[in-house]
Amino acid sequence: MNALESYNKILHLMKEHHTWFDKSIPLIASENIPSTAVREAIISDFGNRYAEGWPGERVYAGCKYIDQVEIICNDLAKVVFGAEFADCRATSGVVANLAIYAAFSKPGDYMLASSIPSGGHISHGKKEHSGTAGLVHGLSIEHYPFSKEEMTIDVDATKKKIEEMCKDNKAPSIGMFGGSLFLFPHPVKELADFMHDHNMYINYDGAHVAGLIAGGQFQDPLKEGADSMTMSSHKTLWGPQGGIIVSLQKYAESIKKAVFPGITSSHHLHHVAGKAIALAESLEFGKDYAIQVIKNAKAIAGDLANLGFDVLGERKGYTASHQLAVDVSKFGDGGTIERDLEKANIILNRQLLPGDIKAGRHYMHPSGIRIGVPEITRLGMKEGEMEEIANFIKRVVIDKQDPILIANDVTEFRKQFQKIHYAFDNAVDAYEYIDVIHHRKAS
Ligand SMILES: *Cc1c(COP(=O)(O)O)cnc(C)c1O
């Protein structure tokens, strides 16, 4: 392919992607669809500028409007998360976590975090798994004892583990809460005093649940005793891809230095503008949204269970968040089922479940799938639609119907859900391709 062919091909493929998502059911728990205003921020000139440093103390000129937007962004983050301090410069959730490791631990220190099958994220992971904490910052990782029945961290066993680590000269520096398979709140308030008494710094990784916390519908980690919260700005929070850190005021200087010059130079100012818009939307619409997200997650979990699926966390009502986990091992493996569903335009991901590694399962063929409802909720779907989607999933996974036939039904179903809800403006359809090249200035 020559240069022009490549160029045209890239533009064509992006359009094709939009067309595909326009007729699909997006159920990836870590994804969402941003508003028209956030999309406008992303294509603005902010994305071509540098603003190293803090508003008012920049290393570069040209920041007079950027400074104002960044100040609004930090102020909104403080209000939305009830925090004394906010830094919206981290360019992703992983980068935010890395800033916390750099600010509050030394290489060789120990951190307590969740294992991947128990919901942990690779950025909390061990060096031998190429996890960020181990590989990049040299932390040694120990895992929380986890209860599969309760689908959360076991409080008493964790206290015992911390005491044993202290006795063995492995006193942990950081307690990391939060995760990626995250159905129920973590025991922050139950463990915060105990951890602080053992000189641990507590970070809550709210990458997945930030939008639910913003809407007041999940635990409030800072109130429960966490020292800081890191998050992605694009999962249940509906911003552009990026990271945010909020904390107590006493940690502000350490966090600021870790973010810059520690781990960022440019901090993606178009995304800062997008984060600010998303936070403003959250302040206005976040509560209604979070309530509907959790209703939808519980609804589709119940619908799937009624149709014969093994949905985890049954004893506790399946989920208290935006996502649910289904053990599909009766019907195949998670990897194959993920691919079959994709052919039917139902997009979700396979999932390692607690016990999978011990049972010799691999992340390519785990026993589970994970389903998230943040994006379909933003498209305006409610409990009735959850039942229809559960049925589509059953037809693929249990009835083994031809995915191509189901894809046609999915396309038809999606036609009624084209707009973004919970937003100040929705001039552009959710997956409408914005063709900037052929855009003509309105005269
Ligand atoms: C998604 C996720 C991250 C990573 O966030 P990015 O913004 O993709 O870097 C960090 N922690 C948890 C728990 C996550 O689920």
Short mmCIF file of C-alpha atoms and ligand atoms in Angstrom, two decimals:
data_model
loop_
_atom_site.label_atom_id
_atom_site.label_comp_id
_atom_site.label_asym_id
_atom_site.label_seq_id
_atom_site.Cartn_x
_atom_site.Cartn_y
_atom_site.Cartn_z
CA MET A 1 0.00 0.00 0.00
CA ASN A 2 1.36 3.43 -0.85
CA ALA A 3 0.97 6.45 1.39
CA LEU A 4 -2.29 7.71 -0.09
CA GLU A 5 -3.82 4.23 -0.06
CA SER A 6 -2.89 3.81 3.59
CA TYR A 7 -4.28 7.23 4.37
CA ASN A 8 -7.61 6.50 2.69
CA LYS A 9 -7.76 3.04 4.19
CA ILE A 10 -7.33 4.39 7.73
CA LEU A 11 -10.13 6.93 7.23
CA HIS A 12 -12.33 4.21 5.78
CA LEU A 13 -11.67 1.79 8.66
CA MET A 14 -12.56 4.39 11.25
CA LYS A 15 -15.90 4.95 9.51
CA GLU A 16 -16.50 1.21 9.34
CA HIS A 17 -15.90 0.97 13.08
CA HIS A 18 -18.54 3.62 13.71
CA THR A 19 -21.02 1.85 11.46
CA TRP A 20 -20.42 -1.43 13.32
CA PHE A 21 -20.84 0.08 16.79
CA ASP A 22 -23.97 1.85 15.59
CA LYS A 23 -25.67 -1.56 15.23
CA SER A 24 -24.05 -3.39 18.14
CA ILE A 25 -24.73 -3.89 21.82
CA PRO A 26 -21.63 -2.61 23.64
CA LEU A 27 -21.27 -4.44 26.98
CA ILE A 28 -17.61 -3.97 27.83
CA ALA A 29 -17.71 -2.98 31.51
CA SER A 30 -14.77 -0.56 31.20
CA GLU A 31 -16.21 1.40 28.29
CA ASN A 32 -18.73 4.17 27.84
CA ILE A 33 -19.86 6.61 25.18
CA PRO A 34 -18.96 10.27 25.65
CA SER A 35 -21.27 13.18 24.92
CA THR A 36 -21.06 15.39 21.85
CA ALA A 37 -19.38 18.07 23.99
CA VAL A 38 -16.64 15.69 25.13
CA ARG A 39 -16.04 14.72 21.49
CA GLU A 40 -15.76 18.42 20.64
CA ALA A 41 -13.12 18.87 23.35
CA ILE A 42 -11.10 15.98 21.95
CA ILE A 43 -10.77 17.53 18.50
CA SER A 44 -10.01 21.02 19.82
CA ASP A 45 -6.59 22.68 19.58
CA PHE A 46 -6.01 21.99 23.29
CA GLY A 47 -4.65 18.65 22.13
CA ASN A 48 -1.74 20.27 20.33
CA ARG A 49 -0.39 22.32 23.25
CA TYR A 50 1.94 21.88 26.19
CA ALA A 51 1.12 23.03 29.71
CA GLU A 52 3.74 21.34 31.88
CA GLY A 53 3.32 22.18 35.52
CA TRP A 54 0.34 23.49 37.47
CA PRO A 55 -2.15 26.20 36.39
CA GLY A 56 -0.47 29.55 37.01
CA GLU A 57 3.00 27.93 37.29
CA ARG A 58 3.47 26.65 33.74
CA VAL A 59 6.74 25.96 32.00
CA TYR A 60 5.26 27.21 28.67
CA ALA A 61 3.39 30.29 27.48
CA GLY A 62 0.08 30.08 25.64
CA CYS A 63 -1.89 28.60 28.52
CA LYS A 64 -4.28 31.35 29.54
CA TYR A 65 -7.42 29.46 28.45
CA ILE A 66 -5.99 26.04 29.22
CA ASP A 67 -5.25 27.16 32.80
CA GLN A 68 -8.84 28.23 33.34
CA VAL A 69 -10.21 24.93 32.03
CA GLU A 70 -7.80 22.89 34.15
CA ILE A 71 -8.73 24.84 37.29
CA ILE A 72 -12.43 24.22 36.58
CA CYS A 73 -11.64 20.55 36.01
CA ASN A 74 -9.84 20.16 39.35
CA ASP A 75 -12.54 22.13 41.19
CA LEU A 76 -15.28 19.95 39.69
CA ALA A 77 -13.38 16.77 40.62
CA LYS A 78 -13.14 18.01 44.22
CA VAL A 79 -16.89 18.66 44.36
CA VAL A 80 -17.95 15.49 42.55
CA PHE A 81 -15.76 13.23 44.72
CA GLY A 82 -15.97 15.21 47.97
CA ALA A 83 -12.17 15.58 47.97
CA GLU A 84 -9.84 18.22 49.40
CA PHE A 85 -7.43 17.91 46.47
CA ALA A 86 -7.67 16.86 42.82
CA ASP A 87 -5.11 16.42 40.05
CA CYS A 88 -6.63 15.73 36.62
CA ARG A 89 -3.35 15.44 34.71
CA ALA A 90 -2.69 11.69 34.78
CA THR A 91 -3.07 10.47 31.21
CA SER A 92 -4.70 7.18 32.23
CA GLY A 93 -5.73 5.09 35.21
CA VAL A 94 -2.47 3.14 35.08
CA VAL A 95 -0.48 6.38 35.09
CA ALA A 96 -2.52 7.59 38.09
CA ASN A 97 -1.68 4.39 39.99
CA LEU A 98 1.98 4.72 39.08
CA ALA A 99 1.98 8.26 40.50
CA ILE A 100 0.64 6.90 43.80
CA TYR A 101 3.31 4.17 43.91
CA ALA A 102 6.02 6.74 43.21
CA ALA A 103 4.70 9.18 45.81
CA PHE A 104 4.09 6.77 48.66
CA SER A 105 6.43 3.78 48.33
CA LYS A 106 9.96 2.78 47.41
CA PRO A 107 11.01 -0.06 45.13
CA GLY A 108 11.24 -3.20 47.25
CA ASP A 109 8.26 -2.22 49.44
CA TYR A 110 5.26 -4.48 49.78
CA MET A 111 1.75 -3.71 48.56
CA LEU A 112 -1.44 -5.58 49.33
CA ALA A 113 -3.78 -5.81 46.31
CA SER A 114 -6.33 -8.14 44.70
CA SER A 115 -5.18 -10.95 42.42
CA ILE A 116 -6.42 -10.82 38.83
CA PRO A 117 -8.96 -13.69 39.14
CA SER A 118 -10.27 -11.96 42.29
CA GLY A 119 -10.79 -8.76 40.33
CA GLY A 120 -7.40 -7.03 40.54
CA HIS A 121 -5.95 -5.04 37.67
CA ILE A 122 -2.64 -5.68 35.93
CA SER A 123 -1.43 -2.24 37.10
CA HIS A 124 -1.53 -3.66 40.68
CA GLY A 125 0.34 -6.75 39.54
CA LYS A 126 3.54 -8.62 40.24
CA LYS A 127 6.76 -8.28 38.31
CA GLU A 128 6.57 -11.90 37.09
CA HIS A 129 3.25 -11.04 35.41
CA SER A 130 4.66 -7.78 34.01
CA GLY A 131 2.31 -5.90 36.31
CA THR A 132 2.94 -2.16 36.56
CA ALA A 133 3.48 -2.14 40.34
CA GLY A 134 6.11 -4.89 40.20
CA LEU A 135 7.71 -4.31 36.82
CA VAL A 136 7.82 -0.51 36.71
CA HIS A 137 8.07 0.48 40.37
CA GLY A 138 9.67 -2.66 41.87
CA LEU A 139 6.94 -3.32 44.43
CA SER A 140 6.45 -6.80 45.87
CA ILE A 141 2.79 -7.75 45.74
CA GLU A 142 0.82 -9.86 48.18
CA HIS A 143 -2.83 -10.67 47.51
CA TYR A 144 -5.83 -10.08 49.70
CA PRO A 145 -7.65 -13.17 50.92
CA PHE A 146 -10.86 -13.20 48.85
CA SER A 147 -14.24 -14.76 49.53
CA LYS A 148 -15.84 -16.21 46.38
CA GLU A 149 -19.23 -16.52 48.15
CA GLU A 150 -19.21 -12.85 49.14
CA MET A 151 -17.26 -11.81 46.00
CA THR A 152 -15.19 -9.36 48.03
CA ILE A 153 -12.08 -9.11 50.23
CA ASP A 154 -12.17 -11.14 53.46
CA VAL A 155 -11.68 -8.66 56.34
CA ASP A 156 -10.57 -10.98 59.16
CA ALA A 157 -8.21 -12.99 56.98
CA THR A 158 -6.72 -9.72 55.68
CA LYS A 159 -6.00 -8.47 59.21
CA LYS A 160 -4.27 -11.76 59.98
CA LYS A 161 -2.28 -11.53 56.77
CA ILE A 162 -1.09 -7.98 57.54
CA GLU A 163 0.03 -9.08 61.02
CA GLU A 164 1.91 -12.04 59.57
CA MET A 165 3.57 -9.83 56.94
CA CYS A 166 4.71 -7.44 59.69
CA LYS A 167 6.16 -10.36 61.68
CA ASP A 168 8.01 -11.62 58.59
CA ASN A 169 9.63 -8.24 57.99
CA LYS A 170 7.34 -7.63 54.99
CA ALA A 171 5.24 -4.85 56.51
CA PRO A 172 3.16 -3.52 53.56
CA SER A 173 3.48 0.17 52.64
CA ILE A 174 0.33 0.39 50.54
CA GLY A 175 -3.11 -1.15 50.72
CA MET A 176 -4.69 -0.98 47.26
CA PHE A 177 -8.46 -1.39 47.01
CA GLY A 178 -10.63 -1.51 43.91
CA GLY A 179 -10.52 -3.69 40.84
CA SER A 180 -11.71 -4.57 37.38
CA LEU A 181 -14.06 -7.41 38.24
CA PHE A 182 -15.81 -5.38 40.87
CA LEU A 183 -19.31 -6.43 41.87
CA PHE A 184 -19.52 -5.32 45.49
CA PRO A 185 -17.84 -2.57 47.55
CA HIS A 186 -14.49 -3.35 49.10
CA PRO A 187 -14.17 -3.24 52.92
CA VAL A 188 -12.41 0.14 53.13
CA LYS A 189 -14.12 1.34 56.29
CA GLU A 190 -13.65 -2.07 57.93
CA LEU A 191 -9.89 -2.04 57.27
CA ALA A 192 -8.85 1.64 57.12
CA ASP A 193 -8.06 2.13 60.83
CA PHE A 194 -6.26 -1.20 61.05
CA MET A 195 -4.16 -0.37 57.99
CA HIS A 196 -3.33 3.14 59.19
CA ASP A 197 -2.34 1.69 62.58
CA HIS A 198 0.08 -0.49 60.63
CA ASN A 199 1.53 2.53 58.81
CA MET A 200 -0.06 1.68 55.48
CA TYR A 201 -1.05 4.26 52.87
CA ILE A 202 -4.48 3.46 51.43
CA ASN A 203 -5.34 4.03 47.77
CA TYR A 204 -8.67 3.12 46.26
CA ASP A 205 -8.56 2.39 42.55
CA GLY A 206 -11.97 3.57 41.38
CA ALA A 207 -11.18 3.16 37.66
CA HIS A 208 -14.35 1.15 37.09
CA VAL A 209 -16.75 2.64 39.59
CA ALA A 210 -15.84 6.35 39.52
CA GLY A 211 -19.13 7.28 37.82
CA LEU A 212 -21.12 5.37 40.41
CA ILE A 213 -19.22 7.05 43.25
CA ALA A 214 -19.75 10.42 41.54
CA GLY A 215 -23.48 9.67 41.50
CA GLY A 216 -23.43 8.70 45.19
CA GLN A 217 -24.51 5.12 44.46
CA PHE A 218 -21.43 3.11 45.48
CA GLN A 219 -19.12 3.29 48.49
CA ASP A 220 -17.43 6.65 49.20
CA PRO A 221 -13.77 5.66 49.60
CA LEU A 222 -12.41 8.97 50.90
CA LYS A 223 -15.13 9.15 53.56
CA GLU A 224 -14.44 5.54 54.50
CA GLY A 225 -10.78 6.24 55.20
CA ALA A 226 -8.84 5.94 51.94
CA ASP A 227 -6.02 8.48 51.60
CA SER A 228 -6.49 8.84 47.86
CA MET A 229 -8.53 7.57 44.97
CA THR A 230 -7.20 6.98 41.48
CA MET A 231 -9.52 6.46 38.54
CA SER A 232 -9.95 6.29 34.82
CA SER A 233 -12.06 9.09 33.37
CA HIS A 234 -13.79 6.92 30.77
CA LYS A 235 -15.45 3.88 32.33
CA THR A 236 -18.56 4.53 34.41
CA LEU A 237 -17.35 8.13 34.38
CA TRP A 238 -18.16 9.11 30.79
CA GLY A 239 -15.20 11.26 29.85
CA PRO A 240 -12.43 10.85 27.31
CA GLN A 241 -9.74 8.26 28.08
CA GLY A 242 -7.56 9.52 30.91
CA GLY A 243 -6.90 9.45 34.65
CA ILE A 244 -7.79 11.50 37.73
CA ILE A 245 -6.40 11.46 41.28
CA VAL A 246 -8.25 12.87 44.29
CA SER A 247 -6.93 12.87 47.85
CA LEU A 248 -6.67 14.51 51.23
CA GLN A 249 -4.97 17.93 51.08
CA LYS A 250 -1.92 16.72 53.02
CA TYR A 251 -0.88 14.51 50.09
CA ALA A 252 -1.25 17.24 47.43
CA GLU A 253 2.41 18.16 47.02
CA SER A 254 3.63 14.56 46.84
CA ILE A 255 1.02 13.68 44.22
CA LYS A 256 1.66 16.82 42.14
CA LYS A 257 5.39 16.06 41.95
CA ALA A 258 4.80 12.42 41.08
CA VAL A 259 2.48 13.39 38.20
CA PHE A 260 4.79 16.14 36.90
CA PRO A 261 7.69 15.89 36.39
CA GLY A 262 7.49 12.31 37.66
CA ILE A 263 5.44 10.54 35.01
CA THR A 264 4.00 13.04 32.55
CA SER A 265 5.32 15.79 30.35
CA SER A 266 2.40 16.64 28.06
CA HIS A 267 -0.79 15.82 29.90
CA HIS A 268 -3.20 15.67 26.95
CA LEU A 269 -4.99 18.97 27.44
CA HIS A 270 -7.84 18.13 25.07
CA HIS A 271 -8.60 15.26 27.43
CA VAL A 272 -8.40 17.58 30.44
CA ALA A 273 -11.09 19.71 28.76
CA GLY A 274 -13.10 16.54 28.09
CA LYS A 275 -12.72 15.42 31.71
CA ALA A 276 -13.97 18.82 32.87
CA ILE A 277 -17.07 18.52 30.67
CA ALA A 278 -17.69 14.95 31.82
CA LEU A 279 -17.43 16.04 35.47
CA ALA A 280 -19.91 18.89 34.86
CA GLU A 281 -22.29 16.37 33.26
CA SER A 282 -21.75 14.11 36.23
CA LEU A 283 -22.63 16.87 38.66
CA GLU A 284 -25.91 17.47 36.79
CA PHE A 285 -26.94 13.99 35.64
CA GLY A 286 -24.62 11.60 37.51
CA LYS A 287 -27.03 10.56 40.22
CA ASP A 288 -29.89 9.59 37.89
CA TYR A 289 -27.43 7.80 35.63
CA ALA A 290 -25.75 5.82 38.41
CA ILE A 291 -29.13 4.75 39.81
CA GLN A 292 -30.23 3.47 36.38
CA VAL A 293 -26.87 1.75 35.73
CA ILE A 294 -27.17 -0.30 38.91
CA LYS A 295 -30.85 -1.08 38.23
CA ASN A 296 -29.92 -2.29 34.75
CA ALA A 297 -27.03 -4.43 36.02
CA LYS A 298 -29.22 -6.12 38.61
CA ALA A 299 -32.00 -6.57 36.05
CA ILE A 300 -29.88 -8.25 33.37
CA ALA A 301 -28.21 -10.43 36.02
CA GLY A 302 -31.61 -11.66 37.17
CA ASP A 303 -32.81 -12.15 33.59
CA LEU A 304 -29.73 -14.22 32.70
CA ALA A 305 -30.10 -16.32 35.85
CA ASN A 306 -33.77 -16.99 34.94
CA LEU A 307 -32.66 -18.14 31.50
CA GLY A 308 -30.29 -20.74 32.98
CA PHE A 309 -26.99 -18.88 33.37
CA ASP A 310 -24.77 -19.16 36.47
CA VAL A 311 -24.43 -15.52 37.53
CA LEU A 312 -21.91 -14.95 40.33
CA GLY A 313 -22.80 -13.29 43.61
CA GLU A 314 -26.32 -14.74 43.72
CA ARG A 315 -26.45 -14.65 47.53
CA LYS A 316 -25.96 -10.87 47.46
CA GLY A 317 -28.28 -10.06 44.54
CA TYR A 318 -25.61 -10.62 41.84
CA THR A 319 -24.13 -7.12 41.82
CA ALA A 320 -24.13 -3.71 43.45
CA SER A 321 -22.19 -2.08 40.59
CA HIS A 322 -22.36 -1.61 36.82
CA GLN A 323 -21.14 -5.09 35.97
CA LEU A 324 -21.79 -8.78 36.50
CA ALA A 325 -19.84 -11.96 36.01
CA VAL A 326 -21.27 -15.13 34.49
CA ASP A 327 -19.72 -18.58 34.75
CA VAL A 328 -20.34 -19.97 31.25
CA SER A 329 -18.33 -23.20 31.68
CA LYS A 330 -21.52 -25.29 31.25
CA PHE A 331 -21.85 -23.93 27.70
CA GLY A 332 -18.24 -23.67 26.50
CA ASP A 333 -15.33 -21.48 27.47
CA GLY A 334 -15.28 -17.71 27.90
CA GLY A 335 -12.97 -17.15 24.93
CA THR A 336 -15.11 -19.03 22.39
CA ILE A 337 -18.31 -17.50 23.72
CA GLU A 338 -16.83 -14.00 23.52
CA ARG A 339 -16.09 -14.61 19.82
CA ASP A 340 -19.54 -16.08 19.05
CA LEU A 341 -21.24 -13.13 20.71
CA GLU A 342 -19.07 -10.71 18.75
CA LYS A 343 -20.34 -12.29 15.51
CA ALA A 344 -23.84 -11.47 16.75
CA ASN A 345 -22.71 -7.84 17.35
CA ILE A 346 -22.83 -8.31 21.12
CA ILE A 347 -19.53 -7.02 22.41
CA LEU A 348 -18.25 -8.11 25.82
CA ASN A 349 -15.14 -9.75 27.25
CA ARG A 350 -14.10 -13.14 28.58
CA GLN A 351 -13.17 -13.12 32.25
CA LEU A 352 -10.96 -15.11 34.62
CA LEU A 353 -13.06 -15.97 37.65
CA PRO A 354 -11.90 -16.79 41.20
CA GLY A 355 -10.48 -20.32 41.19
CA ASP A 356 -9.72 -20.39 37.42
CA ILE A 357 -5.92 -20.34 37.75
CA LYS A 358 -5.98 -23.12 40.36
CA ALA A 359 -8.22 -25.14 38.05
CA GLY A 360 -5.60 -24.79 35.29
CA ARG A 361 -7.60 -22.32 33.20
CA HIS A 362 -5.90 -19.64 31.18
CA TYR A 363 -6.92 -16.06 30.36
CA MET A 364 -7.53 -17.08 26.73
CA HIS A 365 -10.07 -19.70 27.82
CA PRO A 366 -11.40 -18.72 31.24
CA SER A 367 -14.67 -19.94 32.73
CA GLY A 368 -16.37 -16.57 32.68
CA ILE A 369 -17.64 -13.56 30.79
CA ARG A 370 -18.06 -10.07 32.21
CA ILE A 371 -20.99 -7.86 31.27
CA GLY A 372 -21.15 -4.12 31.85
CA VAL A 373 -24.09 -1.78 31.34
CA PRO A 374 -22.57 1.75 31.50
CA GLU A 375 -22.72 2.35 27.75
CA ILE A 376 -26.15 0.90 27.01
CA THR A 377 -27.53 2.86 29.96
CA ARG A 378 -26.15 6.05 28.45
CA LEU A 379 -27.95 5.12 25.24
CA GLY A 380 -31.16 5.29 27.26
CA MET A 381 -31.84 1.60 27.84
CA LYS A 382 -33.82 0.48 30.87
CA GLU A 383 -34.94 -2.79 32.49
CA GLY A 384 -37.15 -3.82 29.55
CA GLU A 385 -34.20 -3.68 27.16
CA MET A 386 -32.08 -5.70 29.62
CA GLU A 387 -34.52 -8.57 29.23
CA GLU A 388 -34.24 -8.40 25.43
CA ILE A 389 -30.45 -8.37 25.58
CA ALA A 390 -30.38 -11.32 27.99
CA ASN A 391 -32.48 -13.19 25.43
CA PHE A 392 -30.08 -12.37 22.59
CA ILE A 393 -27.22 -13.70 24.73
CA LYS A 394 -29.14 -16.89 25.50
CA ARG A 395 -29.84 -17.51 21.82
CA VAL A 396 -26.11 -17.38 21.08
CA VAL A 397 -24.68 -19.13 24.13
CA ILE A 398 -27.31 -21.70 25.15
CA ASP A 399 -29.43 -22.25 22.01
CA LYS A 400 -26.35 -22.01 19.74
CA GLN A 401 -28.40 -20.23 17.05
CA ASP A 402 -26.57 -18.80 14.06
CA PRO A 403 -24.94 -15.54 15.30
CA ILE A 404 -25.51 -13.90 11.89
CA LEU A 405 -29.30 -14.20 12.29
CA ILE A 406 -29.08 -12.73 15.76
CA ALA A 407 -26.91 -9.88 14.47
CA ASN A 408 -29.83 -8.83 12.23
CA ASP A 409 -32.18 -8.75 15.20
CA VAL A 410 -29.60 -6.82 17.22
CA THR A 411 -29.33 -4.22 14.44
CA GLU A 412 -33.10 -3.80 14.43
CA PHE A 413 -33.20 -3.50 18.23
CA ARG A 414 -30.45 -0.87 18.28
CA LYS A 415 -32.29 1.46 15.85
CA GLN A 416 -34.32 2.99 18.69
CA PHE A 417 -31.21 3.88 20.70
CA GLN A 418 -29.19 6.42 18.76
CA LYS A 419 -28.93 9.33 21.16
CA ILE A 420 -26.77 10.06 24.19
CA HIS A 421 -28.77 10.54 27.37
CA TYR A 422 -27.76 12.26 30.64
CA ALA A 423 -26.04 15.10 28.74
CA PHE A 424 -26.57 18.85 28.21
CA ASP A 425 -26.42 18.44 24.41
CA ASN A 426 -26.96 15.51 22.10
CA ALA A 427 -26.81 17.12 18.68
CA VAL A 428 -24.74 14.32 17.21
CA ASP A 429 -25.88 10.69 17.35
CA ALA A 430 -23.94 8.42 19.67
CA TYR A 431 -21.77 6.74 17.02
CA GLU A 432 -22.17 9.27 14.24
CA TYR A 433 -18.86 9.73 12.45
CA ILE A 434 -17.77 13.37 12.55
CA ASP A 435 -16.18 13.99 9.18
CA VAL A 436 -13.87 16.90 9.88
CA ILE A 437 -12.17 16.75 6.49
CA HIS A 438 -15.39 17.48 4.60
CA HIS A 439 -16.67 19.87 7.20
CA ARG A 440 -17.45 23.32 5.82
CA LYS A 441 -17.62 26.34 8.04
CA ALA A 442 -21.20 27.51 8.46
CA SER A 443 -21.32 30.93 6.79
C1 LIG B 1 -9.11 -0.06 33.65
C2 LIG B 1 -8.40 -0.09 34.96
C3 LIG B 1 -7.21 0.61 35.12
C4 LIG B 1 -6.48 1.20 33.96
O1 LIG B 1 -6.96 2.32 33.51
P1 LIG B 1 -6.46 2.95 32.12
O2 LIG B 1 -7.17 4.24 32.17
O3 LIG B 1 -6.88 2.01 31.07
O4 LIG B 1 -4.98 3.10 32.21
C5 LIG B 1 -6.65 0.69 36.39
N1 LIG B 1 -7.22 0.04 37.42
C6 LIG B 1 -8.34 -0.68 37.29
C7 LIG B 1 -8.90 -1.36 38.47
C8 LIG B 1 -8.96 -0.78 36.04
O5 LIG B 1 -10.04 -1.54 35.89
#
